Short mmCIF file of C-alpha atoms in Angstrom, two decimals:
data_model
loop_
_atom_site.label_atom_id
_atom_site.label_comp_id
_atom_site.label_asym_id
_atom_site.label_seq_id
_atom_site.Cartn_x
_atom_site.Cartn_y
_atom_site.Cartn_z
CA UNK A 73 -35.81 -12.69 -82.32
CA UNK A 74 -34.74 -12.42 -78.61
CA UNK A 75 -36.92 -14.17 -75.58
CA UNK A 76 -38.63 -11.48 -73.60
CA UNK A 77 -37.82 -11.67 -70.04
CA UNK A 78 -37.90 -8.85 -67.59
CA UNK A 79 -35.60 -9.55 -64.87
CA UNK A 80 -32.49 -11.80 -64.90
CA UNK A 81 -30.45 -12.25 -62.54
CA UNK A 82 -26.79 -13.35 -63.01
CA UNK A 83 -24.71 -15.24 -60.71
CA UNK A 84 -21.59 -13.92 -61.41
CA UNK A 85 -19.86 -15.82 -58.93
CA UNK A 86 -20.36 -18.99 -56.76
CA UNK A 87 -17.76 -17.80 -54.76
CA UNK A 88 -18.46 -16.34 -50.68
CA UNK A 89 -16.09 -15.08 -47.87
CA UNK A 90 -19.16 -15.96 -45.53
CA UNK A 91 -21.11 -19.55 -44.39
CA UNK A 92 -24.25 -18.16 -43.78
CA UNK A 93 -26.26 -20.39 -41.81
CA UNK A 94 -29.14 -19.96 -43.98
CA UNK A 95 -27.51 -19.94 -46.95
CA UNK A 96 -30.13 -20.74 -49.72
CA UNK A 97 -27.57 -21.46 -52.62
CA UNK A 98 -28.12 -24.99 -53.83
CA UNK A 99 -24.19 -25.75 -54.22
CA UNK A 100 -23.30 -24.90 -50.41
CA UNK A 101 -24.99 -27.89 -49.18
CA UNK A 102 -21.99 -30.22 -48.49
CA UNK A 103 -19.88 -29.05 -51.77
CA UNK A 104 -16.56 -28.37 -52.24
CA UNK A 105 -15.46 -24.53 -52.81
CA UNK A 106 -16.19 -23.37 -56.15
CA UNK A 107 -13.43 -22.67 -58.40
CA UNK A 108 -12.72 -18.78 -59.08
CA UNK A 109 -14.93 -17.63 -61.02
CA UNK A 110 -13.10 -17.07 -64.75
CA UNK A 111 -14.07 -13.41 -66.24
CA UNK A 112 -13.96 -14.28 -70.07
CA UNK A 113 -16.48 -17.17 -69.21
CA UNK A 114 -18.28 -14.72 -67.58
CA UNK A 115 -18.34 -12.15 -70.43
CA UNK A 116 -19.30 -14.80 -72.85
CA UNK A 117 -21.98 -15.63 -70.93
CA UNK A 118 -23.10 -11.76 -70.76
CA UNK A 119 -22.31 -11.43 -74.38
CA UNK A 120 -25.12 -14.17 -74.62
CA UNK A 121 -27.81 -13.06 -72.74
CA UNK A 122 -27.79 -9.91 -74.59
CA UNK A 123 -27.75 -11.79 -77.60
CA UNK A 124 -30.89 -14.02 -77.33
CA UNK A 125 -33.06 -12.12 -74.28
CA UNK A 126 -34.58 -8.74 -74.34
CA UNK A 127 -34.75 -7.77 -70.58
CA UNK A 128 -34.74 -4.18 -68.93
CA UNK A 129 -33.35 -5.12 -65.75
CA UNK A 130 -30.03 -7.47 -64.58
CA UNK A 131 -29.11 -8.02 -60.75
CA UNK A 132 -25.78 -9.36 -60.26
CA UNK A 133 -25.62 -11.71 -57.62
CA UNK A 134 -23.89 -14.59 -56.57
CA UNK A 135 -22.12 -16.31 -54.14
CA UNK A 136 -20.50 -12.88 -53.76
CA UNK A 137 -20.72 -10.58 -57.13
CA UNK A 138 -17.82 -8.18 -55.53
CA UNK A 139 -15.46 -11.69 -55.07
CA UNK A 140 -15.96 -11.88 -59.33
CA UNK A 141 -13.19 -11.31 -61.62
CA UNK A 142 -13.76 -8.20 -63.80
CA UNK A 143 -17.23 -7.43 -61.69
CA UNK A 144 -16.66 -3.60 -62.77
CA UNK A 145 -16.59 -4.12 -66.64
CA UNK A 146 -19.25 -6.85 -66.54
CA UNK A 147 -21.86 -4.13 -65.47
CA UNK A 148 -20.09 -1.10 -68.15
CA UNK A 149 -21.32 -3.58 -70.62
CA UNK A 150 -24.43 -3.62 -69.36
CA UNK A 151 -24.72 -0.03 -68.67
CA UNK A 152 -24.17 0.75 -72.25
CA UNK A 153 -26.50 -1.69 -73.14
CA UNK A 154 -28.78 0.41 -71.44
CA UNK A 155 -29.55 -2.09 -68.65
CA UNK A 156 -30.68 -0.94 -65.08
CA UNK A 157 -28.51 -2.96 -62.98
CA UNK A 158 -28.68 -3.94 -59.04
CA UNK A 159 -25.69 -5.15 -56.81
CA UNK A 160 -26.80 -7.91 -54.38
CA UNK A 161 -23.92 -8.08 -51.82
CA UNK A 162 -23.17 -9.00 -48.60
CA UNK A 163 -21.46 -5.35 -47.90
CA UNK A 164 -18.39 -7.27 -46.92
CA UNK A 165 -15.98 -6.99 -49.59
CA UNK A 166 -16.15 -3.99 -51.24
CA UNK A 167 -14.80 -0.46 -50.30
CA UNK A 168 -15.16 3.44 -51.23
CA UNK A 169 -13.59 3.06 -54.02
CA UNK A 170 -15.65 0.37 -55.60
CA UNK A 171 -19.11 1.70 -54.72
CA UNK A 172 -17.57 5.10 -55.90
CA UNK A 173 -17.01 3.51 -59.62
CA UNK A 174 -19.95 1.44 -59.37
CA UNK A 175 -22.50 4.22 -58.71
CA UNK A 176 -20.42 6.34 -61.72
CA UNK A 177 -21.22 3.28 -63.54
CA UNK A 178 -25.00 4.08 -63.26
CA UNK A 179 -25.77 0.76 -61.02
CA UNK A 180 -29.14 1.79 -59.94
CA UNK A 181 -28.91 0.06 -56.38
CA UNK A 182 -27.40 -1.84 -53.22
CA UNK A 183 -28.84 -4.47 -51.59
CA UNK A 184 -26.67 -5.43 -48.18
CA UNK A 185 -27.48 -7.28 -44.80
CA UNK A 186 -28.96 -6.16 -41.77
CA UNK A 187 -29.80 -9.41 -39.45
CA UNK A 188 -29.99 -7.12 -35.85
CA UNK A 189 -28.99 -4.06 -34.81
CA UNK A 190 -25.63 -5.72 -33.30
CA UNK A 191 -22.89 -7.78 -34.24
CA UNK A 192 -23.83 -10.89 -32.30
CA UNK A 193 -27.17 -12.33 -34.10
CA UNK A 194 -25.96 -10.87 -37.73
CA UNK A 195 -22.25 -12.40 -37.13
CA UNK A 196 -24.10 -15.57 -35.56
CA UNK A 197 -26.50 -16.09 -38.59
CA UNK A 198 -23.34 -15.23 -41.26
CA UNK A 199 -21.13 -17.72 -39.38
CA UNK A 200 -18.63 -14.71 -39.75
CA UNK A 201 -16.79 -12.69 -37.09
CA UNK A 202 -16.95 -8.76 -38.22
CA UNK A 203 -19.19 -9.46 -41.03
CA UNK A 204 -21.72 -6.86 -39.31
CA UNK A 205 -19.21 -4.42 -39.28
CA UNK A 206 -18.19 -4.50 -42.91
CA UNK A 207 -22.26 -4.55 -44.05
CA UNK A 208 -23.01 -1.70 -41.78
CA UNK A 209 -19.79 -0.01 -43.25
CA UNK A 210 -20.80 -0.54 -46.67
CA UNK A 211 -24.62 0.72 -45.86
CA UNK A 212 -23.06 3.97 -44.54
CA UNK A 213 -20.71 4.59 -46.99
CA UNK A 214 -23.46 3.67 -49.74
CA UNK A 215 -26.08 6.32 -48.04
CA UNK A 216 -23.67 8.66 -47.56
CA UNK A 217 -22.96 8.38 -51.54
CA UNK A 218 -26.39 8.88 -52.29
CA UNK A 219 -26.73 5.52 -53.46
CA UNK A 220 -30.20 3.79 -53.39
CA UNK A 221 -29.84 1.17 -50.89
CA UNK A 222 -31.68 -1.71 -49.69
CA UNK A 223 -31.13 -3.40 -46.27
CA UNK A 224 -32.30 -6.77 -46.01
CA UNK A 225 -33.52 -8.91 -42.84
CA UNK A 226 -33.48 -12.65 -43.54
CA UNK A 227 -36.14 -13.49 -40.94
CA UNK A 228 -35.31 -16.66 -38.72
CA UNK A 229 -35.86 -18.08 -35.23
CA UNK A 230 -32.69 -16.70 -34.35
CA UNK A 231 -33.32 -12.87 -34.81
CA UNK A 232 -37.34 -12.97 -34.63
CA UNK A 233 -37.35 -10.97 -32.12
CA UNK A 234 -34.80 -8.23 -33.21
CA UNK A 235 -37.19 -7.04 -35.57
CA UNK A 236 -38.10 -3.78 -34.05
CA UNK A 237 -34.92 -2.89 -33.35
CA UNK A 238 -33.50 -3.39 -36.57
CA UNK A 239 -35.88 -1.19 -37.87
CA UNK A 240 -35.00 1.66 -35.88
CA UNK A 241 -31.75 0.82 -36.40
CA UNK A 242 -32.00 0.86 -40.33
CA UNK A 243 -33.89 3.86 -39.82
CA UNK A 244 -31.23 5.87 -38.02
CA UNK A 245 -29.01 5.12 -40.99
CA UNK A 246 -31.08 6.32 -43.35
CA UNK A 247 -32.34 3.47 -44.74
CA UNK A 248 -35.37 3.94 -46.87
CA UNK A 249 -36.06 0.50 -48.65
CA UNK A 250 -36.38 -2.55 -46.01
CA UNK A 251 -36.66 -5.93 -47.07
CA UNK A 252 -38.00 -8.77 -44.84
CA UNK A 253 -37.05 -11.91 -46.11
CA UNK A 254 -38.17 -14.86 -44.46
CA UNK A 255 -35.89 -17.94 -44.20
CA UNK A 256 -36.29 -20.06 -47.30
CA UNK A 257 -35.31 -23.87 -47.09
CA UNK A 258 -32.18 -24.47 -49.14
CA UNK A 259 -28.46 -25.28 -49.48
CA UNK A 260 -26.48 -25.25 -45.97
CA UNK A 261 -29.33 -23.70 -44.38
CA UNK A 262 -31.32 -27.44 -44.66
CA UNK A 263 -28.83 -28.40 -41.93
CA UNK A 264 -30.00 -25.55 -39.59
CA UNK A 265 -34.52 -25.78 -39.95
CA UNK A 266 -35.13 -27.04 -36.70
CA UNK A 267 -32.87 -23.95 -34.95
CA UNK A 268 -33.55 -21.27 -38.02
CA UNK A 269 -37.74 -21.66 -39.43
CA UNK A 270 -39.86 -19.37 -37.42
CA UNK A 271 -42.98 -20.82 -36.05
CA UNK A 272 -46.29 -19.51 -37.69
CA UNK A 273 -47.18 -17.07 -34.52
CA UNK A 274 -43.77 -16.10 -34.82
CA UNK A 275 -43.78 -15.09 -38.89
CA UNK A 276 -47.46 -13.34 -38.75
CA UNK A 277 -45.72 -11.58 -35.49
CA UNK A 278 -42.65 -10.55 -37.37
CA UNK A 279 -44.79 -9.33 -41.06
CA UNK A 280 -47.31 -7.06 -38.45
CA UNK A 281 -44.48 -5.15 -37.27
CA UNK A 282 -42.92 -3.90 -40.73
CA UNK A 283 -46.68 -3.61 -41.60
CA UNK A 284 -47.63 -1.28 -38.33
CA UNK A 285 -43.68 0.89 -39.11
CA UNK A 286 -44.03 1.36 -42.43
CA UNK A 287 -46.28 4.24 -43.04
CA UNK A 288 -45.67 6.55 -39.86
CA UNK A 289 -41.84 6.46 -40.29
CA UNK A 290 -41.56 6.54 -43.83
CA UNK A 291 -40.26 3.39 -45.43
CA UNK A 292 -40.64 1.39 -48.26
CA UNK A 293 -40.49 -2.46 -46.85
CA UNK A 294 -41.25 -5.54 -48.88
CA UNK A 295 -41.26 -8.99 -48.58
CA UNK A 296 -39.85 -10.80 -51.65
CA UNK A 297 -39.25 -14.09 -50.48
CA UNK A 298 -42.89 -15.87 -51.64
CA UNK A 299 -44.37 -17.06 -48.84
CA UNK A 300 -47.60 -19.49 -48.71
CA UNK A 301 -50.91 -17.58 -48.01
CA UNK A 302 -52.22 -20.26 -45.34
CA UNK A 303 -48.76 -19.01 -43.07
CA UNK A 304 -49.21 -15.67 -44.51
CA UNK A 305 -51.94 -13.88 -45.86
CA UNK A 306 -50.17 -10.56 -47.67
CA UNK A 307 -54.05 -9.19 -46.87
CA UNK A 308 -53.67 -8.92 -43.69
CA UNK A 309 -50.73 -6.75 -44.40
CA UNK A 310 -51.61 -3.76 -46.60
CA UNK A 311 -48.29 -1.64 -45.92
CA UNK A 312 -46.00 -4.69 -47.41
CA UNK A 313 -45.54 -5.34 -50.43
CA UNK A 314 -45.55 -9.28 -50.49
CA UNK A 315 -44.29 -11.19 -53.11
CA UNK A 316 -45.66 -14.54 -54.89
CA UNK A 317 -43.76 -16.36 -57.54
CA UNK A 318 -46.12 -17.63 -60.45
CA UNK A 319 -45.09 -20.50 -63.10
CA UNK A 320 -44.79 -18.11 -65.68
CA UNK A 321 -40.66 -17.52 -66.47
CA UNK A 322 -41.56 -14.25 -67.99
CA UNK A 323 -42.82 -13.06 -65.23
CA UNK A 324 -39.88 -13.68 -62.44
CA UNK A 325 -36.37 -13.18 -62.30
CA UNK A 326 -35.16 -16.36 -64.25
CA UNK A 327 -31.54 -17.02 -63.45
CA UNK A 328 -28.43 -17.32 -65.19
CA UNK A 329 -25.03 -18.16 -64.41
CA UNK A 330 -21.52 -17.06 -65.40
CA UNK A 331 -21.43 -20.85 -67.43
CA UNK A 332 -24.64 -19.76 -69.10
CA UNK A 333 -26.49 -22.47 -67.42
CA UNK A 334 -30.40 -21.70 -67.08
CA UNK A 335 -32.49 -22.23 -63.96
CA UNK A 336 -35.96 -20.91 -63.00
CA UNK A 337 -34.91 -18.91 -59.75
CA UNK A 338 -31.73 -18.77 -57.90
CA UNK A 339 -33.18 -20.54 -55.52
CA UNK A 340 -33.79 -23.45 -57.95
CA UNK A 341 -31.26 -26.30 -57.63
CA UNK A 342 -32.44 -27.70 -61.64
CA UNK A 343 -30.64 -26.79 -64.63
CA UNK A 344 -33.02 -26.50 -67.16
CA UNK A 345 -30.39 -25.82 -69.95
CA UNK A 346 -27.66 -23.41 -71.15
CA UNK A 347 -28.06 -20.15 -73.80
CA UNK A 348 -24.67 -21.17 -75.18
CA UNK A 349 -26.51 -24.08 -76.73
CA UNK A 350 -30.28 -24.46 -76.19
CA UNK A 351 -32.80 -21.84 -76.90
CA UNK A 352 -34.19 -19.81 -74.20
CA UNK A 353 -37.81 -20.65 -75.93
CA UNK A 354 -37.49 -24.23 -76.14
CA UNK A 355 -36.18 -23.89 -72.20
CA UNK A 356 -38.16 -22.05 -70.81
CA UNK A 357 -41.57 -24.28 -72.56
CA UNK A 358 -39.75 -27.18 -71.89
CA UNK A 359 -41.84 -29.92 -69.68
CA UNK A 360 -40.14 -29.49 -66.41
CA UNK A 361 -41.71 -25.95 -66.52
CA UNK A 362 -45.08 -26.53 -67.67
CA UNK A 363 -44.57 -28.71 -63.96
CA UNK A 364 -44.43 -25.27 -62.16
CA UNK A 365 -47.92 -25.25 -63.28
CA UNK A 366 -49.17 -27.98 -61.02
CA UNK A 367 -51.14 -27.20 -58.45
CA UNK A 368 -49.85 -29.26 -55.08
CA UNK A 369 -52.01 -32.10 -53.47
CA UNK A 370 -52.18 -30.08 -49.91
CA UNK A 371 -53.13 -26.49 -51.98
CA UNK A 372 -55.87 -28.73 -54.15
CA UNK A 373 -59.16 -27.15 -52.03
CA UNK A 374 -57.72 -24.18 -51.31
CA UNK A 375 -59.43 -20.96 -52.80
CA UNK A 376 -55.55 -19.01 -52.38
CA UNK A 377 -53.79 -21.19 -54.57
CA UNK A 378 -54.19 -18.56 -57.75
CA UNK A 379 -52.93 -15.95 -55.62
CA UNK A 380 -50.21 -18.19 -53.65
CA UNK A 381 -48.89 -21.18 -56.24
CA UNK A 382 -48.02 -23.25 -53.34
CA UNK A 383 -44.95 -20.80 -51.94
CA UNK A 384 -41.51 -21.29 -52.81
CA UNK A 385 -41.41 -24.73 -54.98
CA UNK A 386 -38.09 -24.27 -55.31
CA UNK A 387 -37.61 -25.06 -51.70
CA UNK A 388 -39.44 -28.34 -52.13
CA UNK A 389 -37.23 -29.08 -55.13
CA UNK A 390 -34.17 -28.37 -52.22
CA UNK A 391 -35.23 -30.82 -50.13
CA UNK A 392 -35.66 -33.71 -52.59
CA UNK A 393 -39.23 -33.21 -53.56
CA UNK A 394 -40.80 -32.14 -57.31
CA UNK A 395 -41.48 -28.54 -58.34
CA UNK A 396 -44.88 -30.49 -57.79
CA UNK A 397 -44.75 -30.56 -54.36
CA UNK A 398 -46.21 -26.93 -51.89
CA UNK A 399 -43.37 -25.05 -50.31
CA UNK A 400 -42.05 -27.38 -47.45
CA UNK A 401 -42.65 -24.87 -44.39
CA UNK A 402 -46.67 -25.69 -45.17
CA UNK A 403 -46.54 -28.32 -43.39
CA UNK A 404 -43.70 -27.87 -41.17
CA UNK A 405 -46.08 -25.26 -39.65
CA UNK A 406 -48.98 -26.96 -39.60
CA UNK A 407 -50.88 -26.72 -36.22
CA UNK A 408 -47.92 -24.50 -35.14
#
């Protein structure tokens, strides 16, 4: 009997030609390059998750998925498994040619970069000379495909302020799905809070304006990074659509990667086990997730915390802390 699970997403890779400054991957935080990422290991570990889960949907992500070994027959397989699959890429790597085979593949979208409407905050915040160049080459040549495309803004001090402009920007592309994602705590971007987390005026400033461009110009823009409801109310925001990550595993994009090994989130520095030799059931009711259930000290009065669950507790778990523990930026914000 297979483990229902809607979304997975597979880190194909731990490999990146960038160093993002707010790079959220848990092994980029003082470790060593990963290894190349070997493609058999990779289809075993595919081979598995079809095996044991029954999911409809499979992002590949990474590091970066268009870096992996054998990235094109890794999502055939899933294709004629009948899988919807999404590319989550920093629009650096790949070429015509690959979104060309990709999109005959069937992959269903593109998410890429968009961190200003210039080279000089995006290539800042990527730590990358000409990174902006190869994303915004990869948008057009995506759009002009046909291709489904999301553009993403990873929200920090930094670029704030760009916000507008980017939408225009995205807009004059013909970008139709925007995603603001806030900077979450984690990996090498732990090294960069003081100059990267927003202040609270800041963040409510930066959700308002999606919120206020959404409608009249036509675009679909979400916020999936989970953000806690006493910095951000998603009420106050009716045109976003504003994620919140609950403790159930069913319910979120649990992630997997190319070893097999199991973790709640990709965000999520814990190992919980591996489908190669534990059962996704006895994971995934195992008692370091019935912890997810917890509800925080600093969220224990509060009437949001149904709605919220704390924020990202993945974060916490990033900076040392329990899955126990609220989303860090609570009280990094607090009075602020």
């Amino acid at each position: 009997m297979k483990f229902p699970i809607r979304h997975i997403a597979f880190e194909v890779t731990h490999q990146c030609n960038l160093k993002c400054r707010y790079c959220y991957n848990y092994w980029r935080r003082g470790a060593a390059e990963p290894e190349p990422t070997s493609f058999s290991r990779a289809r075993l570990a595919l081979r598995r998750i079809h095996q044991v889960i029954d999911f409809e949907h499979i992002s590949f992500t990474g590091g970066e998925p268009l870096l992996a070994d054998g990235l094109k027959e890794l999502v055939l397989y899933c294709r004629m498994k009948s899988k919807a699959v999404t590319i989550i890429s920093n629009g650096t790597v790949g070429n015509r040619e690959d979104y060309s085979l990709l999109l005959d593949l069937g992959v269903s979208a593109f998410e890429f970069p968009l961190h200003s409407p210039t080279a000089v905050a995006h290539d800042y915040l990527t730590n990358s000379a000409g990174s902006f160049h190869r994303a915004l080459s990869s948008l057009r040549l995506t759009i002009e495909m046909g291709a489904p495309v999301v553009s993403v803004f990873v929200l920090t001090k930094v670029n704030a302020a760009l916000l507008h402009q980017t939408l225009l920007f995205a807009e004059q592309l013909g970008v139709r799905n925007f995603m603001l994602a806030r900077f979450n705590i984690g990996g090498r971007g732990i090294g960069n809070i003081e100059e990267l987390v927003p202040s609270g005026p800041i963040m409510r400033s930066a959700f308002q304006l999606p919120n206020d461009f959404a409608r009249p110009h036509k675009m679909k823009i979400t916020a999936n990074v989970c953000v806690p409801h006493c910095v951000i109310n998603p009420a106050d925001y009716p045109e976003l659509s504003v994620s919140s990550c609950g403790p159930n595993p069913l319910k979120r994009p649990v992630t997997i990667d190319y070893e097999g090994n199991l973790r709640m989130c990709n965000h999520s520095p814990h190992v919980i086990g591996n489908i190669h030799t534990d059962s996704v059931e006895s994971m995934l009711s195992s008692p370091y997730v019935k912890e997810w259930e917890a509800v925080p000290a600093t969220c224990a009065e509060c009437d949001k915390w149904a709605r919220c669950n704390g924020g990202c507790r993945a974060a916490s778990e990033q900076m040392g802390r329990s899955v126990r523990a609220a989303d860090p930026i609570v009280g990094m914000l607090e009075n602020k």
